[in-house]
XYZ file of C-alpha atoms in Angstrom:
567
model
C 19.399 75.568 13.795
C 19.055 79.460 12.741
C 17.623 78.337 9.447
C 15.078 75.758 10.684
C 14.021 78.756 13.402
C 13.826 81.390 10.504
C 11.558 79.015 8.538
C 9.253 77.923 11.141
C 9.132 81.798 11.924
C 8.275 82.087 8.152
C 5.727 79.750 8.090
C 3.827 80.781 11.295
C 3.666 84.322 10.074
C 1.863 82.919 7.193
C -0.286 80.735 8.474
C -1.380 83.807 10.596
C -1.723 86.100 7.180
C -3.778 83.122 5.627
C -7.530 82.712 5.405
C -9.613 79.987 6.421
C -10.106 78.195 2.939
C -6.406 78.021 2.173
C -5.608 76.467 5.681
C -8.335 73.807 5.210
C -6.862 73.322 1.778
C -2.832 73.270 3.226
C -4.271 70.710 5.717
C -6.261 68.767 3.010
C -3.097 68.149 0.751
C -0.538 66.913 3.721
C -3.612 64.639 4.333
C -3.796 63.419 0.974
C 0.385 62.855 0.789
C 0.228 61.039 4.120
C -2.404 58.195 2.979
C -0.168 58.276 -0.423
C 2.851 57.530 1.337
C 1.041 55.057 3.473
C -1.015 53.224 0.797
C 2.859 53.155 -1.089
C 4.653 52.094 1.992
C 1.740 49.776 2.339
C 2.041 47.881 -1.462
C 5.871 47.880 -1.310
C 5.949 45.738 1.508
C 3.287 43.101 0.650
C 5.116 39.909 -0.530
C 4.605 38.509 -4.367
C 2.554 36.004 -4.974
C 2.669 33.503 -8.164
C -0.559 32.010 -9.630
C -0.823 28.096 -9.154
C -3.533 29.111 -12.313
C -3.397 32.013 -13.997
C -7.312 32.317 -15.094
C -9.830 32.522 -12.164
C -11.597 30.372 -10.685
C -15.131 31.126 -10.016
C -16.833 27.834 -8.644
C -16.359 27.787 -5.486
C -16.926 23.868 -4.981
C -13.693 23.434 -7.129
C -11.648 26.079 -5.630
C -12.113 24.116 -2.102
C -11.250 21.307 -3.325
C -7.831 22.552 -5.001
C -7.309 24.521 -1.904
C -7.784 21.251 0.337
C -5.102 19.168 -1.796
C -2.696 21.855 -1.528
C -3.175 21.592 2.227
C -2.660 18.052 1.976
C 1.377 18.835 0.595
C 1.162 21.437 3.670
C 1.169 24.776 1.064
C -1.377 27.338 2.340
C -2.352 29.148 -0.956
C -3.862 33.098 -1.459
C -7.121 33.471 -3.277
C -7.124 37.094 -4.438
C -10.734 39.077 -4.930
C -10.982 37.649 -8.636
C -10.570 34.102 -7.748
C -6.997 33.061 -8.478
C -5.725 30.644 -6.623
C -1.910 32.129 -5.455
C 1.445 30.728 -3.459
C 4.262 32.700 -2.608
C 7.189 30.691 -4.132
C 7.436 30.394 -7.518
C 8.739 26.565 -7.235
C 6.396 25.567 -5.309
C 3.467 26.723 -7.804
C 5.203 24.324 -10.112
C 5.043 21.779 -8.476
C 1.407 22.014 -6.847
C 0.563 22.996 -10.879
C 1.706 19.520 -11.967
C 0.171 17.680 -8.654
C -3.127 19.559 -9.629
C -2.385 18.572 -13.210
C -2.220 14.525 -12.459
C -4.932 14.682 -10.261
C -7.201 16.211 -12.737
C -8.264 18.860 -10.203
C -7.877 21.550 -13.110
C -11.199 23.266 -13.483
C -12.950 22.232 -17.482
C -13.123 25.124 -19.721
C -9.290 26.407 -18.279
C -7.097 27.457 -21.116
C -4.255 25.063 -20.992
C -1.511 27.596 -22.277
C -2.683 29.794 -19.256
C -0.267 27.815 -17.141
C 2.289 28.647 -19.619
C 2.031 31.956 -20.124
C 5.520 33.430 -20.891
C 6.075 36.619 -22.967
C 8.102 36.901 -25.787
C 8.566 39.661 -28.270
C 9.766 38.995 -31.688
C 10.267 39.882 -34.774
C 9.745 37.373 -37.725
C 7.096 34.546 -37.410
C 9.815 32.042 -37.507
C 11.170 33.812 -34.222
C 7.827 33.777 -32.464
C 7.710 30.219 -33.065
C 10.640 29.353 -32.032
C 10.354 31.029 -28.849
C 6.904 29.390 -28.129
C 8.825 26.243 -28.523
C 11.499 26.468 -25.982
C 9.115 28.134 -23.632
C 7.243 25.461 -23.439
C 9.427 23.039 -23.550
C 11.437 25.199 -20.605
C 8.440 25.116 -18.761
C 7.213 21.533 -19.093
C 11.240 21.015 -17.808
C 10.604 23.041 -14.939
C 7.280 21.246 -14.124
C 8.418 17.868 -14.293
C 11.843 18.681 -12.320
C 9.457 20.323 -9.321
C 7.903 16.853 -8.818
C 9.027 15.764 -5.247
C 10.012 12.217 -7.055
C 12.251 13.875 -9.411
C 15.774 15.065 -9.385
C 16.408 16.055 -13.066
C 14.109 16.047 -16.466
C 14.761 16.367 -20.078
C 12.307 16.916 -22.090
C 12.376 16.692 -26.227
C 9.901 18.004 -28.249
C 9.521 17.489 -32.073
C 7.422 20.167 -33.520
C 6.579 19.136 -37.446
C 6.480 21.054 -40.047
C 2.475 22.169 -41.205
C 1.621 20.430 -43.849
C -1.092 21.063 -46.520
C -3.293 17.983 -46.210
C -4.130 16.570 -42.365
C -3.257 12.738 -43.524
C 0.339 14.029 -44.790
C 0.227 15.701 -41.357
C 3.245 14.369 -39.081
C 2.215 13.934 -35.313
C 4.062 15.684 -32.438
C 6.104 13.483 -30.613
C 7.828 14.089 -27.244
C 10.908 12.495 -25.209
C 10.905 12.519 -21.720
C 14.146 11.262 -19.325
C 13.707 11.668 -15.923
C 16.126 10.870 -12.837
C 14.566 9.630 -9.775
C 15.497 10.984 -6.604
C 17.068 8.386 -3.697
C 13.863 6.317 -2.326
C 10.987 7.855 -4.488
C 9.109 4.974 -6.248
C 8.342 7.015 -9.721
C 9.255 4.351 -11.806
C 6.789 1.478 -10.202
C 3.973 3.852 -9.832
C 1.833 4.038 -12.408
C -0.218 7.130 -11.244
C 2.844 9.234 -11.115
C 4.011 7.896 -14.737
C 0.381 8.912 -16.144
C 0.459 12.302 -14.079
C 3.685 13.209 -15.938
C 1.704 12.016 -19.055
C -1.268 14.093 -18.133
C 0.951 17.244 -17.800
C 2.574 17.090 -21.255
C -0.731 16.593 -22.780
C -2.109 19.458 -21.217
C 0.917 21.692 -22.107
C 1.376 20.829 -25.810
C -1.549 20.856 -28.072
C -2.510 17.817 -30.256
C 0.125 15.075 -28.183
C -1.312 11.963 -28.439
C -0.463 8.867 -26.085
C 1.598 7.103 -28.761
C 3.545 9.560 -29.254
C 4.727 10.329 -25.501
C 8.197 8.317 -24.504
C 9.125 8.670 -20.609
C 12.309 6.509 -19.996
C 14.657 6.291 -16.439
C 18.189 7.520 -16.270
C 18.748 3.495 -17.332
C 16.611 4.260 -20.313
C 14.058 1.788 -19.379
C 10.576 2.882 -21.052
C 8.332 3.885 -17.795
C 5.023 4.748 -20.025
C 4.889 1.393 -21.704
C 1.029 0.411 -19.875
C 0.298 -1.945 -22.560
C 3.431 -4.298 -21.534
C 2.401 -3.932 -17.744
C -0.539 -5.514 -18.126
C 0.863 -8.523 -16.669
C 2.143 -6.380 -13.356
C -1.267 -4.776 -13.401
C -3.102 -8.305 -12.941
C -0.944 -9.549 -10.730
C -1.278 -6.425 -8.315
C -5.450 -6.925 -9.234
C -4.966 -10.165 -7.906
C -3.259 -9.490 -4.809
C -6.090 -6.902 -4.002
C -8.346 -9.886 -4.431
C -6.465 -11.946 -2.245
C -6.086 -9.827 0.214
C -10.114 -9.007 0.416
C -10.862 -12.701 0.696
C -8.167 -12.943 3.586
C -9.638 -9.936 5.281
C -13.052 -11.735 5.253
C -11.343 -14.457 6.282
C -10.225 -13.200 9.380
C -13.291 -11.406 9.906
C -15.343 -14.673 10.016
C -12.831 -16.532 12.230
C -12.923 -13.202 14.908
C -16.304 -13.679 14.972
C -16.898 -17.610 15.529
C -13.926 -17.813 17.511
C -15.448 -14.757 20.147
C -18.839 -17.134 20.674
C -16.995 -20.164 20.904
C -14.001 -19.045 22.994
C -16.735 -17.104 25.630
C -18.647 -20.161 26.188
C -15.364 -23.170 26.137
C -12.668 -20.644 27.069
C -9.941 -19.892 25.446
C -7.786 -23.057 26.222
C -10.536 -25.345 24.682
C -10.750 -23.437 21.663
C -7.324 -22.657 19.692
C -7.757 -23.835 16.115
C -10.572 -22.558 13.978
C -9.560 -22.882 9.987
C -11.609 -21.007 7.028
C -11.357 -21.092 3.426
C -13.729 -19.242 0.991
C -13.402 -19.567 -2.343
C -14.462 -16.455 -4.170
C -15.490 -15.408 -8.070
C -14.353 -12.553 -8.398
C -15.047 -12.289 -12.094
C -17.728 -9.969 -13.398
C -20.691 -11.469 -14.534
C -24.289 -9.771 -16.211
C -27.229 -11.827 -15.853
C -30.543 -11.478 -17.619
C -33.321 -13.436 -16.519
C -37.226 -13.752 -17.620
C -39.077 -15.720 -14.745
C -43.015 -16.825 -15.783
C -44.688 -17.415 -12.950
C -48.812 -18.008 -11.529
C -51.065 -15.342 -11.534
C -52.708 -15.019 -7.718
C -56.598 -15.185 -8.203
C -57.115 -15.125 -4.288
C -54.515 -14.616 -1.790
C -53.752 -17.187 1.303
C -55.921 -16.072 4.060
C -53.516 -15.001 7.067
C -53.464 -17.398 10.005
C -55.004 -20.119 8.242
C -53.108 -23.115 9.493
C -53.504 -24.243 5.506
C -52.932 -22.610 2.073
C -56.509 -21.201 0.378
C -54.796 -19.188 -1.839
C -56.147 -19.951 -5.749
C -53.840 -19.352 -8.552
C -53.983 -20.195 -12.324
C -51.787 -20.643 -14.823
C -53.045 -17.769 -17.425
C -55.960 -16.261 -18.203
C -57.758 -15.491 -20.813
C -57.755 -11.690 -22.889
C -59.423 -12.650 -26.143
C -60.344 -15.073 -28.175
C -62.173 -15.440 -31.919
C -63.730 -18.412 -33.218
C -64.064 -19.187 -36.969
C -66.544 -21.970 -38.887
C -66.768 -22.488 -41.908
C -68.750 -24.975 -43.728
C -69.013 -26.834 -47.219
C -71.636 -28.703 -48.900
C -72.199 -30.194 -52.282
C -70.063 -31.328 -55.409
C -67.604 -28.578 -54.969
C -67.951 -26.991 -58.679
C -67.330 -23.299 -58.729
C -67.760 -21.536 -61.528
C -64.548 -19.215 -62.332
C -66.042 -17.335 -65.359
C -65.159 -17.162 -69.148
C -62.240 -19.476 -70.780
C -58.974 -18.064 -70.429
C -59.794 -15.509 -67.129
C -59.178 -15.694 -63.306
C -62.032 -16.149 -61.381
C -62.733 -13.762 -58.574
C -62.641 -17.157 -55.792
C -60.980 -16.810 -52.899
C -58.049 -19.541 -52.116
C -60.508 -21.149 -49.294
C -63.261 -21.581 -51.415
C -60.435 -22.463 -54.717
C -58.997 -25.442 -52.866
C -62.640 -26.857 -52.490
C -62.989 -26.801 -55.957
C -64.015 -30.599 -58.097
C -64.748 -32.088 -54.424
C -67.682 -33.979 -53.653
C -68.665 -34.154 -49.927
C -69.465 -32.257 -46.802
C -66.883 -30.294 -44.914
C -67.256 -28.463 -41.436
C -64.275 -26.206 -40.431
C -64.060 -24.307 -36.778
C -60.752 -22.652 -35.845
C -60.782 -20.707 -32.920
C -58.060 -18.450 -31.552
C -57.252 -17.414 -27.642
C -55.001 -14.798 -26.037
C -54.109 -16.083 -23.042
C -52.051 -13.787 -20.206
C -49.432 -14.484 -18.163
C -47.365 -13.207 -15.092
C -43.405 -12.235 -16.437
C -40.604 -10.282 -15.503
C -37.183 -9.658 -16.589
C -34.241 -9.811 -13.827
C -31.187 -7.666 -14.835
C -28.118 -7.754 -12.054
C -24.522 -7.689 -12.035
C -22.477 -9.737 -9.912
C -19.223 -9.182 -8.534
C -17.454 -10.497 -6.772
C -19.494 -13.590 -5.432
C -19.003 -16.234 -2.712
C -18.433 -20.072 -4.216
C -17.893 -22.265 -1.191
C -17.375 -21.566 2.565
C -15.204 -24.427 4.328
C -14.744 -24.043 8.288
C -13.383 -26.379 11.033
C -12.878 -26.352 14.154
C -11.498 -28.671 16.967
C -12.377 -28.440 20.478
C -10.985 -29.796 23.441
C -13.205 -31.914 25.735
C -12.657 -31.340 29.730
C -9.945 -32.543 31.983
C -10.407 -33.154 35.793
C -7.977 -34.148 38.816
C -9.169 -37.472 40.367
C -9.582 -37.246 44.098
C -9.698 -39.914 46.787
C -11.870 -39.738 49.757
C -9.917 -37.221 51.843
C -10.061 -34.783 49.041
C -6.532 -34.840 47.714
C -5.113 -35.739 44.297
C -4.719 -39.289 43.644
C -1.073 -39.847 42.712
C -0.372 -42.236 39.762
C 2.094 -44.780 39.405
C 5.018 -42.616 37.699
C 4.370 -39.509 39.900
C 2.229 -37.615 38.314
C -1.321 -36.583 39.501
C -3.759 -38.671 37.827
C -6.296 -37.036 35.562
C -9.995 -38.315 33.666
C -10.623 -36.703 30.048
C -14.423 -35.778 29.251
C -14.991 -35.331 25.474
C -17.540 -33.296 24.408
C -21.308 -35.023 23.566
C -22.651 -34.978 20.062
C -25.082 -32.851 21.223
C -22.670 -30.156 22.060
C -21.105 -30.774 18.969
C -24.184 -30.087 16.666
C -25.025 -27.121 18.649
C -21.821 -26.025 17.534
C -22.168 -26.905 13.994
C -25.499 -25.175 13.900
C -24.034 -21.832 15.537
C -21.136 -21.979 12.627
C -23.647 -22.457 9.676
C -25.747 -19.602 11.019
C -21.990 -16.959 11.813
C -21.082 -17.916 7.840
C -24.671 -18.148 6.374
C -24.374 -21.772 5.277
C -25.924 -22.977 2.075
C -26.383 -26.170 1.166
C -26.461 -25.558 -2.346
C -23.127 -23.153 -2.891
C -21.542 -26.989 -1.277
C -20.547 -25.159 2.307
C -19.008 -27.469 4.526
C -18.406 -27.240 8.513
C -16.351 -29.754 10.533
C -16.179 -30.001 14.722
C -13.853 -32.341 15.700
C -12.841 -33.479 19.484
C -9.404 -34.296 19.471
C -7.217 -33.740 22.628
C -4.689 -31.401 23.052
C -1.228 -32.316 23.958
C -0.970 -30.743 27.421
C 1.617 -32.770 28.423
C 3.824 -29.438 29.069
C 0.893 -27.770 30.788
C 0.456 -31.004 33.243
C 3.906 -31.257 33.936
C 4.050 -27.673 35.089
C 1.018 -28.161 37.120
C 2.395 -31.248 38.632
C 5.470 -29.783 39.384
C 3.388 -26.462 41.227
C 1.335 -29.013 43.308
C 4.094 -31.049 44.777
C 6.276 -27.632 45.003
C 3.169 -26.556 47.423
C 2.873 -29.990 49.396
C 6.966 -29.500 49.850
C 6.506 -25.576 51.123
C 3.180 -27.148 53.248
C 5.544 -29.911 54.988
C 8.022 -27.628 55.292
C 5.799 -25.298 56.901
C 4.527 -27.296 59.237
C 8.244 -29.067 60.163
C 9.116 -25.361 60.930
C 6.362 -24.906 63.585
C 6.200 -28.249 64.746
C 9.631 -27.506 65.343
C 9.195 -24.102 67.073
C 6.165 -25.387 69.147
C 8.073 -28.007 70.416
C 11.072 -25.565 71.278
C 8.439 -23.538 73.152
C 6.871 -26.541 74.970
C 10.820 -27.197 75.882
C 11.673 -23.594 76.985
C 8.159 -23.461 79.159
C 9.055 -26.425 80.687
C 12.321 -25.697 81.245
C 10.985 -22.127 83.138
C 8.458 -24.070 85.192
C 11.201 -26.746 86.697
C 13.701 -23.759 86.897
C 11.221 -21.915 88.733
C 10.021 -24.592 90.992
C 13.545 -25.224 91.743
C 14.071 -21.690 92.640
C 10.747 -21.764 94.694
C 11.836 -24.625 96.388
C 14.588 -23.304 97.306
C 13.406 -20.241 98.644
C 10.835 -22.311 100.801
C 13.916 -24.323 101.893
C 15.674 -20.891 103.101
C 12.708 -19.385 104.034
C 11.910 -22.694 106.457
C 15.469 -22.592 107.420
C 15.111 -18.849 108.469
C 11.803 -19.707 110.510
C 13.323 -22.192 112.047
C 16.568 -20.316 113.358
C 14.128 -17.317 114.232
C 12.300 -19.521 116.133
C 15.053 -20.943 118.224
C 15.993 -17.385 118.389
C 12.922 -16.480 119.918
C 12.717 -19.244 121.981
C 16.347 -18.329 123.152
C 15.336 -14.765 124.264
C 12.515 -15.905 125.806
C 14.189 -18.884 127.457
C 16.478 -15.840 128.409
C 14.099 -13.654 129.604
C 12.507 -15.919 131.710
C 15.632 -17.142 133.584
C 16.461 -13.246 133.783
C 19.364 -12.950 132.565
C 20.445 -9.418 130.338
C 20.109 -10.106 126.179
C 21.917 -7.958 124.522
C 20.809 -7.581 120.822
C 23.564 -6.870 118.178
C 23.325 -3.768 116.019
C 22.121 -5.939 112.801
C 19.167 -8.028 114.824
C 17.854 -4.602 116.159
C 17.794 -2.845 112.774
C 16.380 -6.199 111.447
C 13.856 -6.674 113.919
C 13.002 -2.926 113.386
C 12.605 -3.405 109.864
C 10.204 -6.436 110.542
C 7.905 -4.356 112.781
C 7.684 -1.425 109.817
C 6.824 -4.026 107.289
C 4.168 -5.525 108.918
C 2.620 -2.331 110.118
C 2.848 -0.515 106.817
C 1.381 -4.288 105.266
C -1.373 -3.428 107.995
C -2.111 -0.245 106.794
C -1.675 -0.376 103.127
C -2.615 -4.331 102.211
C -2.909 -3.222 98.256
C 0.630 -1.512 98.031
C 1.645 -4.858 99.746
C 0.304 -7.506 97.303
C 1.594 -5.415 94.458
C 4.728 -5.399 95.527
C 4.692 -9.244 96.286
C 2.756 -9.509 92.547
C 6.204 -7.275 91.168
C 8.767 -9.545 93.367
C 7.142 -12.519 91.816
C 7.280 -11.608 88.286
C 10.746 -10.766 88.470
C 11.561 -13.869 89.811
């Protein structure tokens, strides 16, 4: 602690004993150590980066398109300021190397060793050589073993010896045995087998396709494209086969949409097509001579005024000649040619009169020359289709389903009118673009379906209802008449009851009569009545009752209305 005090002491008495220049100058060099140490720190710890290809790439159309493969295998590459293309694993630039490499997405004009590039310092020529030899063969290894579909690669390559003379020249050959990995299809895909090809091509200068031998782990020859020409037509014609069927299907969607929207679904279920394709490719010249249009049809003309002619004329010469006499030219001295021309020659020794017109005429006419290709082209168009006519319940005169003799519901089958069915026939012809000529063919037919399964069911649902229906209406029959019983049953119980009551009640008048008549009998003969306890308080009772009934006549009749309801 002493010593860092003493030297911050120290350095604070110089900083006061120094001038302003060498403080800016002090400050300027811990500045200029800081952004070293930062730009170092800074280098160190950015990761390293391998070149998928070592020279630049400056178009930038091809560089996004490399970059967008690579994102395809889900590698997100580095493009430094000069254009190089960079990934930070030094496997994985392998193997996106060789995808790039199969897929011919290596820029023209790249040096093909650049992918190569391995140092090697030697001494002899014979060394150097040497060491070119196993480094590319090392790195042709390492490419083909980074291949997703490969597990292990050995790779052979016979470097000859230069010779003098090019036709005493031996060729380089290579050997290639790879080992698939578990569930990779390398040695049934041809693209893969001609990507490995590819690669070694590009790697090793002068390697010709003859020369290249890529076998299995089983040793069975993978490059051999000549002998898989059979596998190659048979997978052309499944591609063919599988375009017609697509068409196929695509026809029936469409005619079975328009016929299933107008005669539903259950009236429309079978709808074959067959098209017969040439697939074959075919290049067709034709000349066509046709009229040349003097005048052309006047529109809206109900008839044609057009004039046309066959050809016209462009020139014509006419030549006469004409001969009189006995035809003896002179042909000059014995022994020479005369100077006669043949026409005039072959008239010679004739005696007679000869007139000779020859005339010549260019004539014109209208020609053109048709050049097409044709590939692949529809040869016939077969379609048919059955329909189902329309079947209705019978019904008698009270609207219900007349019942045949075995139990079933009785039904009437309407088949569809010819009308109907050459409407349908013309909407086919018109979905498939029928032609007469190529020998298309479309069949309707009207033949019923077996619903036998789909009646039954139906049968069985309608009598199912009419049993549930009687049922039904058992049950309330049933109940109704159990109400009828138990409202009958309340009214004599209750006119029993009130009978009753009327009986009592007429008994009780009666004995309150003689009662009263009794006390009044008594009264009159004057004799002392003495009321018990219980007539009194009855009596009093009787005489509240009929005053309060005086007073408050609705309170009365709603109590009678609640006595009578309980009852």
């Amino acid at each position: 602690m002493e010593f860092i005090k003493k030297l911050i002491s120290q350095i604070g008495a110089l900083w006061k004993n120094w001038t302003m220049p060498q403080r800016l100058i002090l400050i300027g060099i811990v500045v200029a150590v800081l952004v070293g140490l930062g730009t170092l720190v800074s280098v160190s710890s950015t990761p390293s980066l391998f070149p998928v290809i070592s020279a630049p790439i400056r178009d930038e159309l091809v560089r996004d398109r490399i970059i967008t493969r690579l994102n395809e295998e889900g590698v997100f590459p580095v493009v430094s300021a000069a254009g190089i293309i960079q990934v930070h694993d030094q496997i994985t630039a392998q193997r996106m190397r060789g995808i790039l490499i199969r897929e011919d997405l290596v820029p023209n004009g790249t040096d093909p060793w650049d992918i190569f590039d391995r140092e090697r310092w030697t001494i002899t020529d014979f060394e150097r050589n040497v060491n070119l030899q196993r480094a590319i063969r090392q790195m042709v290894t390492d490419h083909i073993t980074a291949l997703d579909d490969v597990d292990n690669a050995n790779v052979i390559i016979a470097f000859p010896e230069d010779r003098l003379f090019a036709s005493e020249q031996n060729p380089i050959s290579v050997s290639v045995r790879i080992t698939p990995r578990p569930g990779s299809d390398i040695t049934t895909n041809r693209r893969k087998i001609e990507g490995i090809q590819k690669l070694l091509q590009f790697a090793i200068e002068g390697l010709r396709d003859e020369n290249i031998v890529i076998t299995d782990h089983r040793g069975l020859v993978l490059n051999d494209f000549a002998g898989m020409a059979g596998l190659d037509r048979q997978d052309l014609i499944q591609r063919e086969i599988a375009m017609i069927q697509r068409l196929e299907m695509q026809y029936r969607a469409n005619i079975l949409n328009a016929l299933q929207s107008t005669f539903t679904d259950e009236r429309v279920r079978d709808l074959n097509i067959n098209i017969t394709m040439d697939m074959s490719q075919r290049s067709i010249s034709t000349t066509e001579f046709f009229p040349i249009t003097i005048r052309p049809r006047t529109p809206d003309l109900p008839y044609d005024d057009s004039e046309m002619v066959q050809s016209i004329t462009r020139s014509s010469a006419t030549s006469t000649t004409s001969w009189e006499g006995t035809g003896w030219i002179p042909e000059g001295p014995p022994g020479m040619e005369g100077n006669v021309t043949p026409v005039y020659r072959d008239m010679s020794n004739l005696f007679g009169r000869v007139d000779q017109v020859t005339e010549r005429v260019n004539e014109e006419i209208n020609q053109r020359t048709i050049e097409e290709e044709r590939s692949p082209e529809i040869n016939r168009i077969t379609v048919s289709v059955n329909i189902d006519g329309n079947w209705r319940i019978r019904y008698d005169e009270r609207r219900n389903p007349v019942i045949a003799e075995d139990g079933s519901i009785e039904r009437v089958y309407t088949p569809i009118s010819d009308r109907e069915r050459e409407d349908i026939r013309r909407l086919i012809q018109d979905a498939i673009g029928f032609s007469a000529a190529r020998g298309d063919s479309v069949t309707v037919t009207n033949i019923p379906f077996d619903r036998s399964l789909q009646f039954a069911e139906e049968d069985a649902a309608y009598f199912r209802q009419k049993q549930f229906e009687t049922g039904v209406m058992v049950f309330f029959g049933g109940l109704a008449l159990l109400l009828i019983g138990f409202i009958l049953f309340r009214t004599i119980s209750r006119e029993i009851e009130r009978r009753k009551r009327l009986e009592a009640e007429e008994r009780a008048r009666r004995e309150e009569a003689l009662r009263q008549q009794a006390l009044l009998d008594a009264e009159e003969d004057g004799m002392d009545v003495s009321l018990s306890v219980e007539e009194r308080g009855r009596l009093e009772l009787q005489e509240s009752v009929i005053n309060m009934t005086r007073e408050h006549p609705e309170d009365a009749a709603q109590l009678i209305r609640t006595w009578l309801m309980e009852e």
